[in-house]
Coordinates of C-alpha atoms and ligand atoms in Angstrom, one line a residue:
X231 CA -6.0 7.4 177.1
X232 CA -7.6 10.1 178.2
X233 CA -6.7 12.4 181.0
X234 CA -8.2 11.6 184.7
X235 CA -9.2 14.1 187.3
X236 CA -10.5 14.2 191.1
X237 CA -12.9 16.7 189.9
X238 CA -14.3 18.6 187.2
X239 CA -16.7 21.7 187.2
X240 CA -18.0 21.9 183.7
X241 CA -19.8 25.0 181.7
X242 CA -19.2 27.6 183.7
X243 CA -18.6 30.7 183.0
X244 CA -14.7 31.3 184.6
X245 CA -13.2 34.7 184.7
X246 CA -9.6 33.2 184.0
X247 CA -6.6 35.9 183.4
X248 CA -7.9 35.4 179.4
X249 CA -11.6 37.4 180.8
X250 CA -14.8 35.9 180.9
X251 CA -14.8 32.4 179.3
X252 CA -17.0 29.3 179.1
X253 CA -14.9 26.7 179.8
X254 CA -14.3 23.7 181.8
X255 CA -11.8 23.2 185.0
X256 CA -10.0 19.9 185.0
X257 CA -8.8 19.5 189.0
X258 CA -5.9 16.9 190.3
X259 CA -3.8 16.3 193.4
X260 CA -5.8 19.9 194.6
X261 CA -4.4 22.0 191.7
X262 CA -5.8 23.2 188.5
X263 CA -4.8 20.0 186.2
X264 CA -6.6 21.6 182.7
X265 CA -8.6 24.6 181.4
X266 CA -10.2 23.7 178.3
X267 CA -13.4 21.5 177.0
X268 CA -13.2 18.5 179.2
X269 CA -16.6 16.7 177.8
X270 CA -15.5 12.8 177.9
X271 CA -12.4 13.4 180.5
X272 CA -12.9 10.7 183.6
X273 CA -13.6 12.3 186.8
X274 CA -14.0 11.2 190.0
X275 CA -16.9 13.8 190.7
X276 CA -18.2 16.4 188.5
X277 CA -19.8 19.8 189.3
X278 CA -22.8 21.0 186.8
X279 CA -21.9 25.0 186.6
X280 CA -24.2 25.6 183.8
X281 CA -25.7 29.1 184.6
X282 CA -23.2 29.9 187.1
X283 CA -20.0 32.1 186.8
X284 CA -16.4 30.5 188.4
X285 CA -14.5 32.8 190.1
X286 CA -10.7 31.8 192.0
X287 CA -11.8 31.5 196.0
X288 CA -11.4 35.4 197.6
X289 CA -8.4 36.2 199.4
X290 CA -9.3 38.6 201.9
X291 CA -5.9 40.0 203.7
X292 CA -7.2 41.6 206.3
X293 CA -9.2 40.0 208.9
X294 CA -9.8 39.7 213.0
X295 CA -10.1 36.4 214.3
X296 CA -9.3 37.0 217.9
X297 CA -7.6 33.8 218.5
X298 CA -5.7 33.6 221.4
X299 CA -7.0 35.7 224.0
X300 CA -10.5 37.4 222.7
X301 CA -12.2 33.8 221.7
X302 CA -15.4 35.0 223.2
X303 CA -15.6 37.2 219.8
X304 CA -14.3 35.0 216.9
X305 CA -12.5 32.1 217.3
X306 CA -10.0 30.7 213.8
X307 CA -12.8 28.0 213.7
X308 CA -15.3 30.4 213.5
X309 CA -13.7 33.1 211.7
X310 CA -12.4 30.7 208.5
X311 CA -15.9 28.6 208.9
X312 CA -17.6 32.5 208.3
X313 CA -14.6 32.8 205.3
X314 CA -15.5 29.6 203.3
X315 CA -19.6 30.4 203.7
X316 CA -19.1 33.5 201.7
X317 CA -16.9 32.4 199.3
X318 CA -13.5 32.9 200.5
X319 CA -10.6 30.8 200.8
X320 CA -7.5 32.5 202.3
X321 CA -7.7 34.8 204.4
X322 CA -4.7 36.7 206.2
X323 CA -4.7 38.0 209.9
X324 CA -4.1 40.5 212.1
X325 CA -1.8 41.1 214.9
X326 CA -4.2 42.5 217.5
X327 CA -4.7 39.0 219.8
X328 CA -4.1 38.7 223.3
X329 CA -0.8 38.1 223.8
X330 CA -0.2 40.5 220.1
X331 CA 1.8 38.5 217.4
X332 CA 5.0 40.5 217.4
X333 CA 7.6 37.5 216.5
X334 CA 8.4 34.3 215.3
X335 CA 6.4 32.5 218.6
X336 CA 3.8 34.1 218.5
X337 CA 2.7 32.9 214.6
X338 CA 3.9 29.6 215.5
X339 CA 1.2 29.5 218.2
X340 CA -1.4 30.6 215.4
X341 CA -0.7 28.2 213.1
X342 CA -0.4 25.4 215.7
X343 CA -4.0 26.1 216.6
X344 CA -5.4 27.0 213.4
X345 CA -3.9 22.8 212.3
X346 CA -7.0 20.8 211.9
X347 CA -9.1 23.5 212.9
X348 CA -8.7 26.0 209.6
X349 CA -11.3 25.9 206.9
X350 CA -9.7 27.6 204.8
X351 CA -5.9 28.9 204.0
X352 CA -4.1 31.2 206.2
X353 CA -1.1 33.5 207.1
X354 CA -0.4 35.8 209.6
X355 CA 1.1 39.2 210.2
X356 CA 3.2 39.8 212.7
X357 CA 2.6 43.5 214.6
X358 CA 5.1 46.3 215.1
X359 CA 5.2 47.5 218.6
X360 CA 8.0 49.9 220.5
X361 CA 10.2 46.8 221.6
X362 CA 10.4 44.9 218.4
X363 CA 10.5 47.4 215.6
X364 CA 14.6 46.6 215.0
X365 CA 13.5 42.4 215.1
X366 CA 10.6 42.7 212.2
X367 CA 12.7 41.3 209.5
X368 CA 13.2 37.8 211.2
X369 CA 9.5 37.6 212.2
X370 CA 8.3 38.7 208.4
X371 CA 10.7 35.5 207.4
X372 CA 9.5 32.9 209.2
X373 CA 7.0 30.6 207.3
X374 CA 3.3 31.0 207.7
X375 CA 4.0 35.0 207.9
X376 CA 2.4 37.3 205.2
X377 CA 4.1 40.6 206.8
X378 CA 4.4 43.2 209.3
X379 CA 0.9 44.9 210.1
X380 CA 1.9 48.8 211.9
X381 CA -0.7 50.7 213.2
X382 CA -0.4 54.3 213.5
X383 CA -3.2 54.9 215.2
X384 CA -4.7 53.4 218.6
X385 CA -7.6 51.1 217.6
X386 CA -8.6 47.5 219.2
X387 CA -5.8 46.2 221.4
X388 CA -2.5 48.4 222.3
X389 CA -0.6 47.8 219.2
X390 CA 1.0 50.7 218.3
X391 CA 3.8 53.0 216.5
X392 CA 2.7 56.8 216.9
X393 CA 5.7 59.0 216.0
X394 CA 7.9 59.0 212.9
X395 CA 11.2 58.2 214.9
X396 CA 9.9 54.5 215.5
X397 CA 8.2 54.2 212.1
X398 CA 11.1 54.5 210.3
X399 CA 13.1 52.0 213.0
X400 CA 9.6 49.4 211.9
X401 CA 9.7 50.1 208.0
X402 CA 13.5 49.7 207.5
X403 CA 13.5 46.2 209.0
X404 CA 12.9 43.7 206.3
X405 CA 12.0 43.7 203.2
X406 CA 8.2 43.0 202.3
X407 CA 5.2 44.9 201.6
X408 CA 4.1 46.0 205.1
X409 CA 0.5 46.9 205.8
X410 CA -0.3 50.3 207.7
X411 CA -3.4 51.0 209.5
X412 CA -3.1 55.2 208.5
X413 CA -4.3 57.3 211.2
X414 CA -2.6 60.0 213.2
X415 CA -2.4 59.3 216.4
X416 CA -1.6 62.5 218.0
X417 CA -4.1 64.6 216.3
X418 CA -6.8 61.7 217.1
X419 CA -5.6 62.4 221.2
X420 CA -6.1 66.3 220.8
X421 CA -9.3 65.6 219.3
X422 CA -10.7 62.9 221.7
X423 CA -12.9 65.6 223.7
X424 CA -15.3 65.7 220.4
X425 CA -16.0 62.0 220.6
X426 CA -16.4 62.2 224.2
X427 CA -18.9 65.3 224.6
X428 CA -21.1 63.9 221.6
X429 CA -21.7 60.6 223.1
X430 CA -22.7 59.2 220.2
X431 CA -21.6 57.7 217.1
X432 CA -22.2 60.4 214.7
X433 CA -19.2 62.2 216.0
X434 CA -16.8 58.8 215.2
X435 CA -15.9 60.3 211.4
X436 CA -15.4 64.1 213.4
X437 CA -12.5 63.0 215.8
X438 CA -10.7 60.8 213.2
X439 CA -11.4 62.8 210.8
X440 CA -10.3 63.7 206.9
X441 CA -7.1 65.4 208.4
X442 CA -6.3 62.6 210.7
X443 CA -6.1 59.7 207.8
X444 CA -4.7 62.4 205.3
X445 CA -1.9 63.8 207.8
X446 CA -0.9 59.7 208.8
X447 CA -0.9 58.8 205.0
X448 CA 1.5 61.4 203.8
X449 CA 3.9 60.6 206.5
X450 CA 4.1 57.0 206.1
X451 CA 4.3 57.7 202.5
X452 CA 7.6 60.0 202.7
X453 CA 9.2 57.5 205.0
X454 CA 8.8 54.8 202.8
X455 CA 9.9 56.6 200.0
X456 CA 12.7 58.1 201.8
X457 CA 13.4 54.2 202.2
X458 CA 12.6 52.6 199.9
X459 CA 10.1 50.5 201.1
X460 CA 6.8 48.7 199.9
X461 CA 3.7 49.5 202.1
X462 CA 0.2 48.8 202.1
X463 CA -2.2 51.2 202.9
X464 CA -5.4 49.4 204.5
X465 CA -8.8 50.2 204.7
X466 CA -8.8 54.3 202.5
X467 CA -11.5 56.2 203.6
X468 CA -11.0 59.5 201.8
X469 CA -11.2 61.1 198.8
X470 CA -8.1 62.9 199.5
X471 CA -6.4 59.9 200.2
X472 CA -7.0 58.7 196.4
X473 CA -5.6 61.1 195.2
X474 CA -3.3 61.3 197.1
X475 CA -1.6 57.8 196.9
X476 CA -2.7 57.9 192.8
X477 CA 1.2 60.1 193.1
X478 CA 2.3 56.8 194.6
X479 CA 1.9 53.9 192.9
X480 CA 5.0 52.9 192.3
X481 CA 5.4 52.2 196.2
X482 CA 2.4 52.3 197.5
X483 CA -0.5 49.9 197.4
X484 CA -4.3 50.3 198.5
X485 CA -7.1 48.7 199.9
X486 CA -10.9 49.6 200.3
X487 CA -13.4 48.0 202.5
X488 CA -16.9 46.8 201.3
X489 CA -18.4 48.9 204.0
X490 CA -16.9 51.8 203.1
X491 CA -18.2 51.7 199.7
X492 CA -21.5 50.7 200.8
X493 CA -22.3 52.3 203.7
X494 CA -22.2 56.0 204.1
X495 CA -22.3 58.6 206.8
X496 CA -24.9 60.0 208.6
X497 CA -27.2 57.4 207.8
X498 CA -25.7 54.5 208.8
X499 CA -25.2 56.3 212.0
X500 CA -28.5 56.8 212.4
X501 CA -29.6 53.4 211.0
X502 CA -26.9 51.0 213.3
X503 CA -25.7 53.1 215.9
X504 CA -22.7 52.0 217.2
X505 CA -23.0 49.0 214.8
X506 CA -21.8 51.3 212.0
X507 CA -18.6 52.3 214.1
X508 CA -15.1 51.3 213.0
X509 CA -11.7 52.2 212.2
X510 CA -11.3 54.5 210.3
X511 CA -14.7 55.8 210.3
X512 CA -17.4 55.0 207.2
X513 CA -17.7 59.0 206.4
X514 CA -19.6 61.1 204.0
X515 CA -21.0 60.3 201.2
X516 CA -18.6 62.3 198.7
X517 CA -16.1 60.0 200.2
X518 CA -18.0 56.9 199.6
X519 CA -17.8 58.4 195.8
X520 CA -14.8 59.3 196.2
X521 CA -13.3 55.6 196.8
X522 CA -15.5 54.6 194.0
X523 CA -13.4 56.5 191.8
X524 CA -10.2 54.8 193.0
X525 CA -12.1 51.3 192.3
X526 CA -12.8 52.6 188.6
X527 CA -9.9 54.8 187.9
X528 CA -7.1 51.4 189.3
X529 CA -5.9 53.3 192.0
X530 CA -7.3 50.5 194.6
X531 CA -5.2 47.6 194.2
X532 CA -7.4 45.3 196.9
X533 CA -10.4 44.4 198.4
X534 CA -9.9 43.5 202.2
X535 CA -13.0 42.7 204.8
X536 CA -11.5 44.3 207.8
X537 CA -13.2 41.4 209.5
X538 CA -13.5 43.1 213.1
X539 CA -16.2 41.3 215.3
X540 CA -17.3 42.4 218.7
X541 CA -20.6 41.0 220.7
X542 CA -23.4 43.0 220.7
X543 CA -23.5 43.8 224.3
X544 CA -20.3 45.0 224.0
X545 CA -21.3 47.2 221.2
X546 CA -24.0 48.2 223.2
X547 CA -21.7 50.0 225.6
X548 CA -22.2 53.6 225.3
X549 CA -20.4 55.5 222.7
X550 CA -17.0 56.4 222.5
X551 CA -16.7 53.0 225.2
X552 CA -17.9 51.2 222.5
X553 CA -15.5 49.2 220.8
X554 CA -14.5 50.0 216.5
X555 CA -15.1 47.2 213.9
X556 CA -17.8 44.9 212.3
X557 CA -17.7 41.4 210.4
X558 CA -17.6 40.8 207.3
X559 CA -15.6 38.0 206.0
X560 CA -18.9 36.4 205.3
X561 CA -20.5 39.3 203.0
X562 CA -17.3 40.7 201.4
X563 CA -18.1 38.8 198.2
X564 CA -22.1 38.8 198.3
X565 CA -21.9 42.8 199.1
X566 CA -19.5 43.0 195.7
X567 CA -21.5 41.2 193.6
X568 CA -24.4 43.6 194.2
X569 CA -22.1 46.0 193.3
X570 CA -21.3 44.2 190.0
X571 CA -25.5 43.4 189.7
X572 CA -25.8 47.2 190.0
X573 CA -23.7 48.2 187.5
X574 CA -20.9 50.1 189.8
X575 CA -17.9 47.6 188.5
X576 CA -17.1 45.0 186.6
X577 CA -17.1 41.1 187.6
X578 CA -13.5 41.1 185.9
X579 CA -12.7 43.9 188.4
X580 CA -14.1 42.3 190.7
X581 CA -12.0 39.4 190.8
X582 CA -8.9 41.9 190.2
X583 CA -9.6 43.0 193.6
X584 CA -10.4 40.2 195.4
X585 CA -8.3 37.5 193.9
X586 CA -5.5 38.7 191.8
X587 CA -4.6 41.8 193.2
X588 CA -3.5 40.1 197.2
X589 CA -1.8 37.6 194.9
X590 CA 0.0 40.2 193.5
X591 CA 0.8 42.7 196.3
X592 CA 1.9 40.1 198.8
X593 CA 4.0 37.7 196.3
X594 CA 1.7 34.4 196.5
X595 CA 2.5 31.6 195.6
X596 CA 0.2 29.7 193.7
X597 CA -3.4 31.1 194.3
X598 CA -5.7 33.7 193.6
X599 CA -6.0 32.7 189.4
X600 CA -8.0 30.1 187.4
X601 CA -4.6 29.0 185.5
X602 CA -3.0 25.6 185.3
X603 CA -0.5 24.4 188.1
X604 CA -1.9 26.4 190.7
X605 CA -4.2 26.0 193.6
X606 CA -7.7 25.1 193.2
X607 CA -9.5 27.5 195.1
X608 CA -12.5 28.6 193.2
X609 CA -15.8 30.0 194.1
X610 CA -19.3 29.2 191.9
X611 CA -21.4 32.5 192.3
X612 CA -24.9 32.7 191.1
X613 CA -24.8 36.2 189.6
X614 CA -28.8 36.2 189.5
X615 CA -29.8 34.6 193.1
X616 CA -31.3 37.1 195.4
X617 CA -31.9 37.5 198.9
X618 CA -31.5 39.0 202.0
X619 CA -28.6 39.1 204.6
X620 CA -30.1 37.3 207.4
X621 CA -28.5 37.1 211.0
X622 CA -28.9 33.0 210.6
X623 CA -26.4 32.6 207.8
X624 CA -23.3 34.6 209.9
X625 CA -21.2 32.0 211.0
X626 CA -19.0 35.0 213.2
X627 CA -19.5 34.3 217.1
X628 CA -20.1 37.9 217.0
X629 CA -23.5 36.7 215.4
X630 CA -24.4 40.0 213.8
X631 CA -23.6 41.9 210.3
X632 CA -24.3 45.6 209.5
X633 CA -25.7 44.1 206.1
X634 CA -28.6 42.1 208.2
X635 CA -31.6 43.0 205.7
X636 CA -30.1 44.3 202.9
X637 CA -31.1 42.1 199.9
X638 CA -28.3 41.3 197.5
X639 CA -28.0 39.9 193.8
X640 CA -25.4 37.6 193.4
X641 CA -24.4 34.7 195.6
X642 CA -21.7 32.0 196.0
X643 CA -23.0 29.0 196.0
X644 CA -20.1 26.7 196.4
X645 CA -16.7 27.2 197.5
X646 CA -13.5 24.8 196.7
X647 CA -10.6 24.5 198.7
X648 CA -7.6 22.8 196.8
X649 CA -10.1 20.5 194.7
X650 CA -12.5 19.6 198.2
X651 CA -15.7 21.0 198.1
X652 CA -16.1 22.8 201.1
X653 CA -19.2 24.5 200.5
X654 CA -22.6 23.8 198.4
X655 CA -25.2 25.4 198.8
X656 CA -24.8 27.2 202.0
X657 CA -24.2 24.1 203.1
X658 CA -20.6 22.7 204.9
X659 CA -19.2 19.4 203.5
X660 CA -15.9 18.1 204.8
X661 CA -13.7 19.0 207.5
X662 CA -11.4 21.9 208.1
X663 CA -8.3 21.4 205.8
X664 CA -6.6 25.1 205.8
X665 CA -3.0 25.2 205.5
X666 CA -0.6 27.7 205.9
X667 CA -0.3 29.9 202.3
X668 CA 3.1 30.1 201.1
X669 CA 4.7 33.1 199.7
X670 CA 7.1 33.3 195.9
X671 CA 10.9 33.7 197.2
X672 CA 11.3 37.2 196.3
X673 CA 15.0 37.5 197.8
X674 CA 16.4 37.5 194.3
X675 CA 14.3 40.2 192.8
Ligands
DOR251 O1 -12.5 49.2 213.5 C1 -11.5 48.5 213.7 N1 -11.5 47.4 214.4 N2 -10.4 48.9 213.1 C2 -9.2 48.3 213.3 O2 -8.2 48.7 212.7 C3 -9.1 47.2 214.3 C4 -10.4 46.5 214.4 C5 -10.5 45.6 215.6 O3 -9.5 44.8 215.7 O4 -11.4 45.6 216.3

């Protein structure tokens, strides 16, 4: 007899762990069941991906979602139905709410309200803050948790660990990979006059500037060796940095932001105003190179969205009252793929840092690979579809992106969550189904 599946997609081309490969994808029971040629198998449904290329769903680990507290921005409704649109079908996020997830409650509350309300897969980090650095390790345990999230620097919300006494307090409790927002706050305080008597957002990459990220990245870097201890350095802006943290690999990780390899300083100052303005800043253009190199040379381990909405009208407050971020959950992967249509990396590379590199870093279980036995979370891109970003396809409350305009080759066109089609043809099919992501036991290693 031959095998049965719920679904197959069939002659695609997948980029499996094996590289780029036309082959078909034999899904049961919401897993990969079979990799192979599948012509004659029985399937419940079957997906034509002639002409289009298979990817594994994006895992973006760093987005803003809001929920509880700042719903007017971003809701987890909102914020996961923006994630499946573009192609992506974990996401993992940040501390910043109102109240701040800083323990064990505080992601149960999450995950109750993200229940029937996810569209796609989820964890949360938990936030270091002055009064629960010693208690990090029980809240990085508890299921549902992808990590502790420190910021070193003041952005959205009042998280916050600024000296080196308390970072060390926050990075030797527990025992996972814990992501640091790298900015140094003190020097950012001294240099808050610059912001303030330019008044607008040209100044943004001047007060946290070069020496800012730099300064915050080589200390977090000798505490962690001194410790031992995994970290993940979100959201590099420099091209010091790179270089930097290429002396580090063996305990330090790094993510880059589409934006900041897209977008580049003055320009987009000019172009979007206080649009353009986030944390840490979109600089230069020798930096935008300069992060480039860390895609192509391997020292950038991850692609994250830094999914950061904020209403227009409060973006339209005068700058530096203006608040720091933009969305982007929706465009990580279009924005990439016109990358890859461009020439600047590789679709292989590309799924490195989407998809298999969070697997990697944060110990997932099960996701983030076209192989047998685990999770089928795949995106179909149209490598050759072209169009423009339009303010009508953003799903983000926010209702804005800094792409709006920009015309990208390269598309998803559908998106699969554990074997349910959740998205054809920029169209929604289903209901929300998330679940929490689980993470490989790493106790023993
Ligand atoms: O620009 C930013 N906005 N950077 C951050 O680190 C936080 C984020 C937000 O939550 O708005």
């Amino acid at each position: 007899m031959t095998d049965s599946y719920d679904l197959v997609i069939t002659g695609g081309r997948a980029v499996t762990p094996n590289g780029v490969e036309t082959v078909d994808l034999g899904i049961r029971g919401g897993r990969i069941a079979a990799l192979g040629a599948l012509e004659g198998a029985r399937a419940a449904q079957t997906l034509d991906a002639r002409g289009l290329h298979v990817l594994p769903g994006v895992i973006d680990t760093q987005v803003h979602f809001r929920e509880p507290g700042l719903e007017h921005k971003e809701d987890l409704e909102s914020g996961t139905r923006g994630a499946i649109m573009g192609g992506v079908t974990t996401v993992f996020e940040m501390p910043n709410t109102r109240p701040n997830t800083t323990g064990p409650a505080e992601i149960a509350d999450k995950l109750a309200r993200a229940r029937g309300r996810a569209w796609c897969d989820h964890a949360f980090f938990v936030g270091a803050a002055m009064d629960n650095v010693d208690r990090l390790a029980e809240a990085e345990g508890v299921p549902g948790c992808c990590g502790v999230k420190i910021f070193m620097g003041a952005s959205t919300g009042n998280l916050l660990v600024p000296d080196d006494a308390t970072l060390r307090r926050a990075l030797a409790s527990g025992r996972r990979r814990v992501a640091i927002h790298s900015e140094d706050e003190p020097r950012m305080n001294e240099r808050r006059h610059i912001a303030e008597a330019a008044g607008r957002p040209h100044a943004h990459c001047e007060w946290r500037d070069v020496e800012s990220a730099v300064r915050a990245t080589r200390r977090v870097l000798a505490i962690a060796r001194e410790l031992g201890r995994q970290i993940h350095v979100l959201h590099i802006t420099t091209e010091e940095e790179i270089a930097i943290l290429a002396e580090h690999r063996d305990i330090a990780t790094v993510e880059v932001t589409p934006q900041h390899l897209t977008l580049s300083a003055p320009e987009c100052y000019d172009r979007l105003g206080t649009l353009a303005q986030m944390n840490p800043p979109i600089r230069e253009a020798r930096h935008r190179e300069g992060l480039w190199r860390g895609v192509t040379s391997g020292v950038v381990d991850v692609l994250g969205s830094d999914h950061a909405p904020h209403t227009l009208e409060e973006k339209a407050k005068p700058y530096p009252q203006s608040p720091s971020g933009m969305p982007g959950v929706q465009t990580l992967l279009p924005v990439m793929l016109d990358h890859v249509h461009r020439g600047r990396l590789s679709l292989e590379r590309l799924v490195d840092l989407a998809s298999h590199g969070p697997q990697r870093i944060y110990n997932i279980a099960c996701k983030g690979r076209l192989v047998v036995g685990y999770d089928a979370d795949i995106v179909l891109v149209d490598l050759k579809a072209k169009r423009a970003v339009a303010r009508e396809w953003i799903e983000s409350k926010s209702g804005w992106s800094p792409f709006e305009g920009l015309e990208l080759t390269g598309w998803p066109v559908a998106t699969i969550l554990r074997g349910q089609i959740v998205m054809r043809d920029g169209q929604r099919l289903g209901v929300p189904m998330g679940v929490p992501a689980r993470f490989l036991d790493t106790r023993a290693s």
